[in-house]
Short mmCIF file of C-alpha atoms and ligand atoms in Angstrom, two decimals:
data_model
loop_
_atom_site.label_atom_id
_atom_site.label_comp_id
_atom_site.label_asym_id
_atom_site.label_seq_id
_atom_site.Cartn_x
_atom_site.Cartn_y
_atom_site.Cartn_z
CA UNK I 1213 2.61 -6.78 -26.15
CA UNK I 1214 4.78 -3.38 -26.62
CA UNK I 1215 5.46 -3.77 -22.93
CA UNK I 1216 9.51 -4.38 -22.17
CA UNK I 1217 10.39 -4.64 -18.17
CA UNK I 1218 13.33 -2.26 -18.18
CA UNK I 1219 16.89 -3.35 -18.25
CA UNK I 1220 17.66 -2.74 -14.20
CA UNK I 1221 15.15 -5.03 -13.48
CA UNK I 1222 16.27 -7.95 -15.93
CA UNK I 1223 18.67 -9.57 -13.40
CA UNK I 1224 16.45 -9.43 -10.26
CA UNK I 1225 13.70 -10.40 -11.96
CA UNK I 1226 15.82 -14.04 -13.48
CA UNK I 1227 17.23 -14.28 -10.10
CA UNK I 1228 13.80 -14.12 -7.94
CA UNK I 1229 12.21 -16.30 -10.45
CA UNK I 1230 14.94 -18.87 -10.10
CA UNK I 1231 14.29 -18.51 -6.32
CA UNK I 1232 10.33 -18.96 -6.60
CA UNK I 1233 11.52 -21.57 -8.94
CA UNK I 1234 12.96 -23.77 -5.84
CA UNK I 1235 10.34 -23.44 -3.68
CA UNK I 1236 7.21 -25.48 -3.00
CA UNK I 1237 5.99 -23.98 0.40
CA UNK I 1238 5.51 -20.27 -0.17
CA UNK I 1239 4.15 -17.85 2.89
CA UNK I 1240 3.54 -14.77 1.59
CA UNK I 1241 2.73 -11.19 3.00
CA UNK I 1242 2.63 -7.19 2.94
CA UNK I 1243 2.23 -4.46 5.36
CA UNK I 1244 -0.10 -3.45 8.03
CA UNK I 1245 -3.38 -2.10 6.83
CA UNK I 1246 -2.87 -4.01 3.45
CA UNK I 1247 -3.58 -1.66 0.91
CA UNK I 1248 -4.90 -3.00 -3.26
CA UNK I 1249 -1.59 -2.88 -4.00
CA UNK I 1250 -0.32 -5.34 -0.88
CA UNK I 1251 -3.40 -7.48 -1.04
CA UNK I 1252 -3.45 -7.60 -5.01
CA UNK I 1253 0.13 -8.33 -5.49
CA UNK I 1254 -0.01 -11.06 -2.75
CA UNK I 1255 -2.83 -12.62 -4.47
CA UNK I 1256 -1.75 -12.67 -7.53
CA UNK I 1257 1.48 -14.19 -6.61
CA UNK I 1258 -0.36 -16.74 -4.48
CA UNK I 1259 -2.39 -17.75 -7.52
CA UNK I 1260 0.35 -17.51 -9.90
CA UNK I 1261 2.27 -20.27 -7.53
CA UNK I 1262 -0.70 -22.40 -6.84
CA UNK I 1263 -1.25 -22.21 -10.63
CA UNK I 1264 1.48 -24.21 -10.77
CA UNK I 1265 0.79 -26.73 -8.44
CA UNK I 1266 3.08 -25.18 -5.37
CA UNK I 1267 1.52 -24.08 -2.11
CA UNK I 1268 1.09 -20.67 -1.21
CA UNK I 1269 -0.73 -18.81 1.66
CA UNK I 1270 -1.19 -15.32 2.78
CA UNK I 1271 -0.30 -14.54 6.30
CA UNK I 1272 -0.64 -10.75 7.20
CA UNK I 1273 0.26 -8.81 10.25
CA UNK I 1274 -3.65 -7.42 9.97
CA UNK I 1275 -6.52 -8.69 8.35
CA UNK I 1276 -6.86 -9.20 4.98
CA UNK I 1277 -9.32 -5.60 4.27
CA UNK I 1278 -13.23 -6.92 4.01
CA UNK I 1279 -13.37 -4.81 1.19
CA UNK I 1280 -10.34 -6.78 -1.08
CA UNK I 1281 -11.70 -9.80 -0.26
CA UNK I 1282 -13.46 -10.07 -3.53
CA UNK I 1283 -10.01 -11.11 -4.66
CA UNK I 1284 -9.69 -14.21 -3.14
CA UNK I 1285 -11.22 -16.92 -5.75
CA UNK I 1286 -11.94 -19.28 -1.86
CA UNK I 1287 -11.20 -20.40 1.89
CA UNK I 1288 -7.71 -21.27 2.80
CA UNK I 1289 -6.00 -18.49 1.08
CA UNK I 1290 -5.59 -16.38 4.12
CA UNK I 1291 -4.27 -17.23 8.02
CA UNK I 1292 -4.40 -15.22 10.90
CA UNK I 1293 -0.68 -14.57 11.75
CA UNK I 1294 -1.54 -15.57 15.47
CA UNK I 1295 -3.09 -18.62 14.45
CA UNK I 1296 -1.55 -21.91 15.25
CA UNK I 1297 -2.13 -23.32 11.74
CA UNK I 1298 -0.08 -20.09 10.54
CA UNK I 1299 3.05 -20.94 13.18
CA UNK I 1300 2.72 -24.86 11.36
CA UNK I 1301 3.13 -23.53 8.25
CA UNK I 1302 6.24 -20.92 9.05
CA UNK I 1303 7.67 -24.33 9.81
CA UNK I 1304 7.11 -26.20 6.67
CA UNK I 1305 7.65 -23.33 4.67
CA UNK I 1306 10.49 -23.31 2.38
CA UNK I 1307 10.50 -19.25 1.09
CA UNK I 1308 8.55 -16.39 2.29
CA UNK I 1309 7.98 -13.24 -0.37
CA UNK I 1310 7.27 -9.79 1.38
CA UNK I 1311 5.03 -7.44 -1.16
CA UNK I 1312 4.91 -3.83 -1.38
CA UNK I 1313 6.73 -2.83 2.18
CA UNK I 1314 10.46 -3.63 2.94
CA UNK I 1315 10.51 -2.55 6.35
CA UNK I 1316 10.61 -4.83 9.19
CA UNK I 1317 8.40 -2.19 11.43
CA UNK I 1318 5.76 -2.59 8.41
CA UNK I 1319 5.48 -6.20 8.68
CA UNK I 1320 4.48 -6.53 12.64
CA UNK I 1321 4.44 -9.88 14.08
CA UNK I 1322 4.58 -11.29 10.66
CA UNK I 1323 8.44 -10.87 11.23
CA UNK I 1324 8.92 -13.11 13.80
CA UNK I 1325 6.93 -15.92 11.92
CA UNK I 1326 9.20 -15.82 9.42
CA UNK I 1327 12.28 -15.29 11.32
CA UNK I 1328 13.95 -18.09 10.42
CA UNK I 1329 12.48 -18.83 6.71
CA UNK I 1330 14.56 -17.12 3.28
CA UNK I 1331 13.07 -14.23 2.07
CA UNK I 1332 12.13 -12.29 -0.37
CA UNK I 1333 11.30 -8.67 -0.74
CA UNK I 1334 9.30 -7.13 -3.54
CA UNK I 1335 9.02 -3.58 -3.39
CA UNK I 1336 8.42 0.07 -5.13
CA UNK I 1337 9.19 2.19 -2.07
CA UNK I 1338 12.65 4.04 -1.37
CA UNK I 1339 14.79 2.15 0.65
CA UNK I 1340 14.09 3.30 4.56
CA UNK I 1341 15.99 2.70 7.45
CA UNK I 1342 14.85 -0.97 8.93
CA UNK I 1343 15.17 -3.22 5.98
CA UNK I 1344 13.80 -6.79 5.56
CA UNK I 1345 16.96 -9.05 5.39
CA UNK I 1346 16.67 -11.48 2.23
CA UNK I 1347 16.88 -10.92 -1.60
CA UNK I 1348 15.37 -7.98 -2.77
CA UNK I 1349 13.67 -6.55 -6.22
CA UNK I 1350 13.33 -3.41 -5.33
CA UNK I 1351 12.55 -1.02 -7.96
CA UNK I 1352 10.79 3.03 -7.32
CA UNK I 1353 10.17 3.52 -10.61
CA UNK I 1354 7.14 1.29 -10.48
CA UNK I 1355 4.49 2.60 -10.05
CA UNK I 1356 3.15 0.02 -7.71
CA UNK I 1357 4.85 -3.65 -6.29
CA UNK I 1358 1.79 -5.02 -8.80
CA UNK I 1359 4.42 -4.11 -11.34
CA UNK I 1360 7.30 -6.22 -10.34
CA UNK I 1361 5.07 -9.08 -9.82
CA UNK I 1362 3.94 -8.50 -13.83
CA UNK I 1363 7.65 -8.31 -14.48
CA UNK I 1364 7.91 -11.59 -13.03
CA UNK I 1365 4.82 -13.24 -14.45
CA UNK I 1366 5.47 -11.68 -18.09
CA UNK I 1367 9.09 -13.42 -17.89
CA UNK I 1368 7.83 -16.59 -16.77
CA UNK I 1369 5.37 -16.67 -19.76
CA UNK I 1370 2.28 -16.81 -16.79
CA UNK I 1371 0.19 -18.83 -16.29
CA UNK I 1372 -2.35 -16.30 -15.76
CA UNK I 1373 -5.27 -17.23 -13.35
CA UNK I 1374 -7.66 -14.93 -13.37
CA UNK I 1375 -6.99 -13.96 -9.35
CA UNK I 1376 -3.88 -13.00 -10.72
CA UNK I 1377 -5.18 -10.76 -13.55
CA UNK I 1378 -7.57 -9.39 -10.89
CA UNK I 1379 -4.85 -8.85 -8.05
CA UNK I 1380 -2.56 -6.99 -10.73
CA UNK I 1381 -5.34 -4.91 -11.86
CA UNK I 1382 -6.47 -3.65 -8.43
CA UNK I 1383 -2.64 -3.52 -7.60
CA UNK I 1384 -2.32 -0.55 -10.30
CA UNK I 1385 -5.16 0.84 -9.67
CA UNK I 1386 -5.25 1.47 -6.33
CA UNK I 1387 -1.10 2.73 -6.05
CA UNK I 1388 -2.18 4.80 -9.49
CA UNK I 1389 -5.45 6.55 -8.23
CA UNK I 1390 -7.28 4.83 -10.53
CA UNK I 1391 -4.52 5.89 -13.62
CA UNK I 1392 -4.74 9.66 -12.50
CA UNK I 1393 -1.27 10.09 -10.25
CA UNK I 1394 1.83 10.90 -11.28
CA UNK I 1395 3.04 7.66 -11.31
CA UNK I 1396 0.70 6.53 -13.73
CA UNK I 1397 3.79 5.61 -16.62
CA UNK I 1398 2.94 4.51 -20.29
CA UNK I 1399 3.62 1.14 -18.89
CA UNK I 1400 1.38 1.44 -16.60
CA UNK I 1401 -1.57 1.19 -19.49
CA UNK I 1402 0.70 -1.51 -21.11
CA UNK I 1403 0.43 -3.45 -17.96
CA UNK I 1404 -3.35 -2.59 -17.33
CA UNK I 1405 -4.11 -3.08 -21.44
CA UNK I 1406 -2.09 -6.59 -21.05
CA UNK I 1407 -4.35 -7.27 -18.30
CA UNK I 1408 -7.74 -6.44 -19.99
CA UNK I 1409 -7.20 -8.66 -23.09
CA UNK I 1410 -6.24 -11.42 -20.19
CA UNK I 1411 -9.82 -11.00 -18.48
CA UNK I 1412 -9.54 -8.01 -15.94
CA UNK I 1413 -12.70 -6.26 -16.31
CA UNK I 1414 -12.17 -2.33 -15.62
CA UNK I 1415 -15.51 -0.94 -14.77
CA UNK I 1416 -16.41 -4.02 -12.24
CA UNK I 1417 -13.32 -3.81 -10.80
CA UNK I 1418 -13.50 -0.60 -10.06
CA UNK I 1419 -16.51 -0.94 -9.15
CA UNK I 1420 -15.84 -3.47 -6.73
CA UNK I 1421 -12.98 -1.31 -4.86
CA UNK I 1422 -14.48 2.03 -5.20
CA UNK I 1423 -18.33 1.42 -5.29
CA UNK I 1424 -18.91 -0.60 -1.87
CA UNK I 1425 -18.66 2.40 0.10
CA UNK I 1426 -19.65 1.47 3.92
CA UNK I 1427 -22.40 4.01 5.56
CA UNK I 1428 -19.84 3.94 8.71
CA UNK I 1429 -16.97 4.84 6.41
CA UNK I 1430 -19.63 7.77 4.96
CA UNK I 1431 -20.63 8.74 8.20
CA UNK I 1432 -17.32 8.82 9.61
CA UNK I 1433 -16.57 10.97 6.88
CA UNK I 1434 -19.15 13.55 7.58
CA UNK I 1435 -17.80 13.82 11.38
CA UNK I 1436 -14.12 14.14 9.98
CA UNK I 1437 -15.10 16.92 7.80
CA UNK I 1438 -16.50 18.96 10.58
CA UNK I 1439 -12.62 19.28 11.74
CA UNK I 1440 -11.07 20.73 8.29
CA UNK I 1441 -8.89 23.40 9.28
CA UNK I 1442 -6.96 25.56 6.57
CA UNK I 1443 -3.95 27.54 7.17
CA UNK I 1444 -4.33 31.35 6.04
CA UNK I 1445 -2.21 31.13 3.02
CA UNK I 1446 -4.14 28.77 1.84
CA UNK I 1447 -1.70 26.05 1.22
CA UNK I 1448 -1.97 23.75 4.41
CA UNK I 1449 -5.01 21.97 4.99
CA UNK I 1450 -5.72 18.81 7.54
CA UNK I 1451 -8.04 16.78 9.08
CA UNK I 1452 -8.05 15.28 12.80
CA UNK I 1453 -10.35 12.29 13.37
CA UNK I 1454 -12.79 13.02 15.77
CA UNK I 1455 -12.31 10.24 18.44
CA UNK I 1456 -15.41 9.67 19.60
CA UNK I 1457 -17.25 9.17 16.62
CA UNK I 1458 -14.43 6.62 15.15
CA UNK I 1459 -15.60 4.81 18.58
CA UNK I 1460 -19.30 5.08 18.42
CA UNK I 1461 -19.47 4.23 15.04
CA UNK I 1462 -16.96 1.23 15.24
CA UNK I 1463 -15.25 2.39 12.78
CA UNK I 1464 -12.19 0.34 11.85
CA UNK I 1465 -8.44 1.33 10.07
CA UNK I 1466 -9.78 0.93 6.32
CA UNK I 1467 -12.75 3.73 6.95
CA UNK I 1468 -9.92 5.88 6.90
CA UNK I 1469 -8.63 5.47 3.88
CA UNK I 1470 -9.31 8.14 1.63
CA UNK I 1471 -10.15 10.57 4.12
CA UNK I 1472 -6.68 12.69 3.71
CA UNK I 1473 -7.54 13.48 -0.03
CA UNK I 1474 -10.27 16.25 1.16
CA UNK I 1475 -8.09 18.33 2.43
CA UNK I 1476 -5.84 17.39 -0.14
CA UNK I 1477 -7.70 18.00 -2.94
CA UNK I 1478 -9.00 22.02 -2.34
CA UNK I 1479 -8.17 24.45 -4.50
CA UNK I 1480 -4.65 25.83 -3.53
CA UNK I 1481 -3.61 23.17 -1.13
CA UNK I 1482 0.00 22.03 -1.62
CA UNK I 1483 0.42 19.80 1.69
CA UNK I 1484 -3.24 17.67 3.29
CA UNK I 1485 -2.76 15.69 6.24
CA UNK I 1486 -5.03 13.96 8.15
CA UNK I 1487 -4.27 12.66 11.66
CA UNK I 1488 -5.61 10.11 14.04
CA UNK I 1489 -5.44 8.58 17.62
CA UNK I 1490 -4.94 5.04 17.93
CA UNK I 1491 -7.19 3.13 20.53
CA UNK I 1492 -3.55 3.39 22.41
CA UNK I 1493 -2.92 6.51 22.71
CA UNK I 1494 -0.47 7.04 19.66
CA UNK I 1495 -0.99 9.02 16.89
CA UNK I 1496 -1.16 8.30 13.11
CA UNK I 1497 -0.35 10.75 10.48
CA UNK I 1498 -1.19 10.92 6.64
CA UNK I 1499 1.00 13.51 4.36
CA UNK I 1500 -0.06 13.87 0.96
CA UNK I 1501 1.67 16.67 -1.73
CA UNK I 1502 0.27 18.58 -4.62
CA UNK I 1503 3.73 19.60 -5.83
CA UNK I 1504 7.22 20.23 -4.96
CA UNK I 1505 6.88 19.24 -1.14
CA UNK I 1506 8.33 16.15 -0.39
CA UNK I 1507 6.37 14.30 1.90
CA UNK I 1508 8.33 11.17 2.49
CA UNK I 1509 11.51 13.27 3.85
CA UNK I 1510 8.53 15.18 6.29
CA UNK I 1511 6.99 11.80 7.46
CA UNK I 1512 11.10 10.25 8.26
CA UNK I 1513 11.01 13.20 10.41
CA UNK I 1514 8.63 11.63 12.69
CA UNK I 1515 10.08 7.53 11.83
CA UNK I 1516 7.59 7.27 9.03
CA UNK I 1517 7.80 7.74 5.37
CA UNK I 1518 6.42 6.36 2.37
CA UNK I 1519 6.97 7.75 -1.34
CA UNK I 1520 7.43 11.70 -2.27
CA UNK I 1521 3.45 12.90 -2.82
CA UNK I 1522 2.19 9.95 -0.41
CA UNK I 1523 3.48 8.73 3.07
CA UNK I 1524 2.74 8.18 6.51
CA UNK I 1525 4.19 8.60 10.10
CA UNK I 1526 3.05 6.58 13.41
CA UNK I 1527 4.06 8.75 16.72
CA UNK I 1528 4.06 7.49 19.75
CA UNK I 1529 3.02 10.20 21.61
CA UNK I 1530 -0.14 12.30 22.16
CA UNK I 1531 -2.18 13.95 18.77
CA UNK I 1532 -2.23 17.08 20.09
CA UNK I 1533 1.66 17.54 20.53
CA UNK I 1534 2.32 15.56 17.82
CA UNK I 1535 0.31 18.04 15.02
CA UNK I 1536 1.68 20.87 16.26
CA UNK I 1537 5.10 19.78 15.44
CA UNK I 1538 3.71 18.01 12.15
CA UNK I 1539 2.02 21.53 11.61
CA UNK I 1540 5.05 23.37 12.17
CA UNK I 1541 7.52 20.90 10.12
CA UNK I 1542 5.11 21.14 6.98
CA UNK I 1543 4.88 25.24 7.42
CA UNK I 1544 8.67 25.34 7.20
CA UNK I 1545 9.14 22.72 4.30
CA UNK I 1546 6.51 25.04 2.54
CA UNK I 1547 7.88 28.65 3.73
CA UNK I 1548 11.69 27.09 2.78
CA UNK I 1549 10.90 26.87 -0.55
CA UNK I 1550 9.39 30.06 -1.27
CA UNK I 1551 12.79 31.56 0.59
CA UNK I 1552 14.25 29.62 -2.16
CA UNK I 1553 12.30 30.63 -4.79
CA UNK I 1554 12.30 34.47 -3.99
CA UNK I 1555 16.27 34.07 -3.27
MN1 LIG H 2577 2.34 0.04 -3.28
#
């Protein structure tokens, strides 16, 4: 195993251990929309806990995404943070362990359920504004909150259940782009190599994520794609989701994901976005960079954020006012550069 967590991580990593250590009652949970990263990491901490003969359950502010579910080895994993049975267990808890978000806006009603328990934040995103109270390992360089959860797991010598070589796996794949971003470190491959001679199997599991494409999500797709709009230099290209086919088909939060990489991904494109009205009215935005354009900064702008090439942004206003001044913002991060560049 060449793999060595680095040094600034040594001390939170023996001092959330020796937390996790203490605790027998263990609530755990990410951010809205739980992404492979949130879901994986929660999972594999859950089964790394229960491994041990500790309790651990997954309560998230939305529910757990159909299409992670192959994750969870069984029943009883996952509560509905509404539920009764979720408020008994806030009160028996003893520690509650907040994956791959530190925000307290990320967490939703989750927040108040664990008002009054420790916590415990594990996270890869910059700092933001509205932070999670509670110990944190918080760490940017990794390249997804999968990666703090190995650092812990490594330390602790496992055990390694296979829904935690599964959660870590997905975890890294899904932050990474399936190994293809920027992020994607030699450590990353450590981690994922570590995790194939353990039992993760790379072509089901990607399979798995990537290969149970819904028709809605297709078909919702092919209605998005009628609204593509690119700017005349080229550079700018977004998305809006057509409202009344995300309501006819039923189409739900996870159909979207994905959808901002068209735009994204043509030729010449340095900024895609991809926006969306809520079923209230508000309006959801996706910002995703090619290059120099930092797209966290752009999405603060509008109380969102997220990392540098990937982040988000939910207005509370109207979509049509709201991507005009997205538009406009994104023009003049783009257009400010070049000034730079020519000056
Ligand atoms: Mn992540």
């Amino acid at each position: 195993m060449s793999y060595q967590t680095p040094k600034s991580r040594q001390g939170p990593v023996e001092e959330i251990l020796g937390i996790l250590d203490g605790a027998k009652r263990v609530l755990l949970t990410t951010h809205i929309n739980a992404d492979g990263d949130g879901a994986g990491s929660e999972v594999a901490l859950a089964g790394w806990l229960r491994a041990q003969g500790k309790k651990a359950w997954i309560i998230n502010p939305t529910p757990y995404p159909d299409s992670l579910r192959f994750l969870l080895p069984g029943k009883g994993w996952t509560l509905d943070s509404g539920s009764s049975q979720a408020k008994e267990l806030a009160q028996g808890a003893d520690l509650a362990v907040i994956l791959d978000t530190g925000e307290v806006s990320r967490i939703g009603s989750v927040m108040a359920l664990f008002q009054d328990l420790p916590k415990v934040v594990i996270d890869h995103h910059p700092p933001g504004p509205d932070p999670i109270p509670g110990v944190s390992f918080r760490a940017p360089d990794a390249c997804a909150a999968g990666e703090l959860v190995f650092d812990l797991l490594i330390r602790a010598g496992g055990p390694w259940p296979p829904e935690a070589v599964r959660g870590l796996y997905v975890a890294l794949l899904a932050d990474t782009g399936s190994f293809r971003f920027s992020n994607t470190s030699p450590d990353t491959h450590r981690i994922a190599a570590f995790l194939q001679e353990k039992g993760a199997d790379p072509e089901k599991l990607h399979r798995s994520v990537y290969g149970n494409v819904s028709l809605r999500k297709l078909r919702l797709l092919h209605a998005t794609l009628g609204e593509l709009e690119v700017d005349p230099e080229g550079d700018l290209a977004w998305m809006t989701v057509p409202a009344g086919a995300f309501d006819d088909l039923r189409a739900i939060a996870d159909d979207i994901e994905g959808l901002v990489d068209y735009p994204r991904n043509i030729k010449g494109v340095e900024v895609g976005l991809l926006f969306r009205e809520t079923a209230r009215g508000a309006t959801k935005v996706s910002f995703r960079s090619n290059g120099d354009i930092d797209v966290n900064a752009l999405a603060r702008q509008f109380g969102g954020g997220g990392h540098v090439k990937a982040s988000g942004a939910l207005v509370e206003r109207p979509l049509p006012e709201v991507r005009a001044e997205v538009l406009e913002a994104v023009r003049n991060a783009v257009r400010g550069r070049r000034g730079d560049g020519r000056g």
